[in-house]
Amino acid sequence: MGKVLKKWWPLFVLPTVLSFTFGFIIPFFQGAYLSFCKFKTINKATFVGFSNYAAAFQDPEFAHAFWLTAAFAFLSTVLINVIALAIALALTRKGLKGTNAFRTVFFMPNLIGGIVLGYIWQILINAVLSSVGAQLLSLNTTAGFWGMIVLTLWQQVGYMMIIYIAGLQSIPSDYLEAAKVDGANAWQTLWKVKIPNLMSTITICLFLSLTNGFKLFDQNLALTGGDPDHMSEMLALNIYNTFYSRVGAKWMGIGQAKAVIFCILVVCISLVQLKITRSKEVQQ
Amino acid sequence: MKANGGMSRRQFISLAGATILGLGIVGCADNSATSSSDSGDAASSDSSSEATGKVYYLNFKPEVDEAWKALAKTYTEQTGVDVQIVTAASGTYEEKLTSEMPKSSAPTLFQISGYVGLENWKDYCLDLSDSDVYKELANPDLVLKDGDQIDAVGFVQENFGIVYNKALLTKAGYSESDITDFASLKKVADDIQARKDEIGVKGAFVSSGLDSSSSWRFTNHTANMPLALEFEEDGVTNPDTIKGTYLPNYKDIFDLYITDSTCDKAELSAKTADDAVSEFVNGEAVFYQNGDWGYKDIKSIGDENIGLLPLYIGAGDEAKQGPCSGTENYWAVNADASEEDQKATLDFLKWVVTSDEGTAAMADDMGFNCPFKSSKESDNPITKAATDMIKGGKKAVSWAFAVQPNQEYRDDLANALNKYAAGGSWDDVKTAFVDNWATEKAANK
């Protein structure tokens, strides 16, 4: 097969390279350049140096959004993965009936778009809040934060569960049999056999849930819209609002600078996470 | 990999190759489709000798998208000039415009919502001082100016006030003549609220929803009254700071809305614009602060049952107060478009506001009340009521809210009203209304 691939690989790589170049690399560098500009539309930009970055760092709402996003991403990553792994373990037990039906049910929320989910959960959570006499979502920072956590869990647990199930199924059964013969109990099997063999899956799931947590936008916009007073506004929504709810040319540049900071941040955190979890992966 | 166990590498590669080829063919088919339609357009514009430019209108209102497309088709049939109508999805006009403007085929005609929007787009506006569409304006003040330059021309005159259900008001034992100022409005509303079960309504006013789909009715439109009165008193039109002279009146009317209402104050933060419409249409409330653009939503109660009152807040000369009349819909022509396209666009606009087809489409199909000399009168009952009021000697209130600093200001004000309705302090509203004005005006600079 080597010969064929060696000869023809450029042809196969071409579509991806082209779309990646036009869809990602060029806009990325253009965006990075625009973060140093004052502009309204991208073809009329004037260079202004670092002033956009200065303004972005001085914006208290941006700082608040950052810490809120960090807290959210951390908490949601931990919860999603713990719950998803627990469900995956439960659904891969031998002799359990109807596992496919359960898998489908758990996965289904993932098929609904974020905006729709946000509005549905807004109605649900508001109904609960009003029945217990608490302030509704748009005035309730705590409920807004936990509402987003619940929504994200509901949406993403099923997805991660599928990946974990695939991971669990690829563990060679002789490992598990050997553990059984050696007299390991379920808990020991989990920690000493399953999890070490799952590390590559865990790396992927952590990466996905962590970056999803940082990039969360639709759900934030639809569920709380940042209310009250930007207190439930996460980074992506903050950037969007900087772009579109302000008036005047300078705000586009500031929004762009925030977006670049945001991008660098997500990349750094993801790289660190990948490095840590990769080092724990084992070769089968 | 086990998943591909059944397929050899060679098979896999050839399958992938076929997929890519397939995609390529689809891509080509797509290209040829667009290019053929392009050449078709070119041919049609070539066939008519004077038509060289083309028109691309980025429309703001999704509800009139089809009417615009039909009108554009008629124009193309008559003149051969290609008119493209694109409508931004609801609530995303600014985003769409921002992404369309840098393109080589940018909109030649776009909309600006007022002086706030002009701040963003003034570098892109062609001076319309010598244009026919400006000269056709019956009210030459309905424009956006940047110095002496006419940047944009208003094309819809909209009115708002307190819309009411005539049948229900009669059922409650009152008529329009009983309501002549804020005091009498409050008296009638309080009475209806007290006897709501007897009259068969849930409240005097529809729910004053503070969800973002509805909060603009209060942050923009209700706020217009104190702003307009203050501006008039101070002799200013677009100040950098405001005093909030009539803020206590703003509180009075807002208190009335949320007290004599169909629902509990605590529920308001989740109530939407649709809730207000359905309450009004189902006869659950008598009063509904909104404007003539909302007619389509409520026309099921019957034109003869729809009435309009001025938005009384208990300040100014209420005996002479009319509806709030203005627009957030201005046409601007792209200054960066080619000269032929600009000319084609101006010709198209002239045709829209003067021809029989154009004026009929604007009035009947789109339901606009247009401010041009040859515009056809709209049969919208709210518009009619507003026009009658002004003809009867009442004075229209200008749209002062159009110079509110930005969306941020409105969002913060909505948030403060929300907190207040849920039992918070009015001081938050005061800060959001007065102090934030200066902050956000400065932030725009």
XYZ file of C-alpha atoms in Angstrom, chain A residues 1 4-5 11-12 15 39-44 61 119 122 126 130 135-139 227-230 240-241 243-252, chain B residues 9-10 13 16-17 20 94-95 98 101-102 116 119-121 123-124 211 266-267 269-270 336 405-408 411-412 415 418-419 422 440 442-445:
76
model
C 0.000 0.000 0.000
C 0.210 3.917 -3.915
C 0.028 6.280 -0.986
C -4.252 14.383 -4.012
C -5.871 13.051 -0.864
C -9.044 19.085 -0.124
C -12.007 48.729 12.058
C -15.665 48.337 11.256
C -15.460 46.138 8.216
C -12.322 44.120 7.664
C -11.246 45.867 4.486
C -11.093 49.305 6.128
C -16.320 42.335 32.768
C -34.456 27.897 25.792
C -34.684 28.176 30.667
C -37.648 29.088 35.658
C -40.764 30.201 40.555
C -35.648 34.716 41.785
C -35.835 33.683 38.166
C -32.792 33.008 35.986
C -32.360 36.503 34.642
C -31.883 37.830 38.174
C -27.959 38.271 32.945
C -27.948 39.709 35.496
C -25.448 42.494 34.843
C -23.045 40.270 32.867
C -19.728 38.586 21.093
C -21.253 41.387 23.163
C -18.595 43.176 19.040
C -22.288 43.714 18.700
C -23.838 45.534 21.643
C -21.427 48.456 21.579
C -21.323 51.293 19.130
C -18.275 52.837 17.499
C -15.325 51.510 15.546
C -12.976 50.905 18.460
C -15.051 48.085 19.938
C -14.536 45.739 17.016
C -6.307 -0.822 2.689
C -6.544 -0.752 -1.066
C -8.197 4.059 -0.405
C -11.939 7.437 -0.213
C -10.773 8.430 -3.667
C -13.349 12.846 -2.997
C -25.724 44.175 12.348
C -23.790 40.895 12.123
C -20.736 43.661 9.007
C -19.914 45.018 3.579
C -16.294 43.996 2.976
C -26.698 55.041 17.053
C -22.146 56.053 14.368
C -21.035 52.641 13.063
C -21.749 53.128 9.406
C -18.186 56.193 6.562
C -20.175 53.918 4.275
C -37.368 38.888 28.663
C -41.999 38.198 40.072
C -42.892 36.356 36.860
C -38.491 38.482 34.000
C -39.463 35.352 32.067
C -18.169 52.294 -1.722
C -26.087 55.374 23.563
C -26.021 51.691 22.531
C -27.422 48.217 23.101
C -25.315 47.880 26.223
C -29.543 45.863 28.218
C -28.373 47.364 31.487
C -31.677 44.469 33.832
C -36.018 43.532 35.977
C -34.459 43.830 39.404
C -38.676 41.618 41.325
C -21.860 54.625 27.486
C -18.248 58.283 26.461
C -17.518 54.637 25.608
C -18.804 55.188 22.073
C -16.286 57.901 21.376
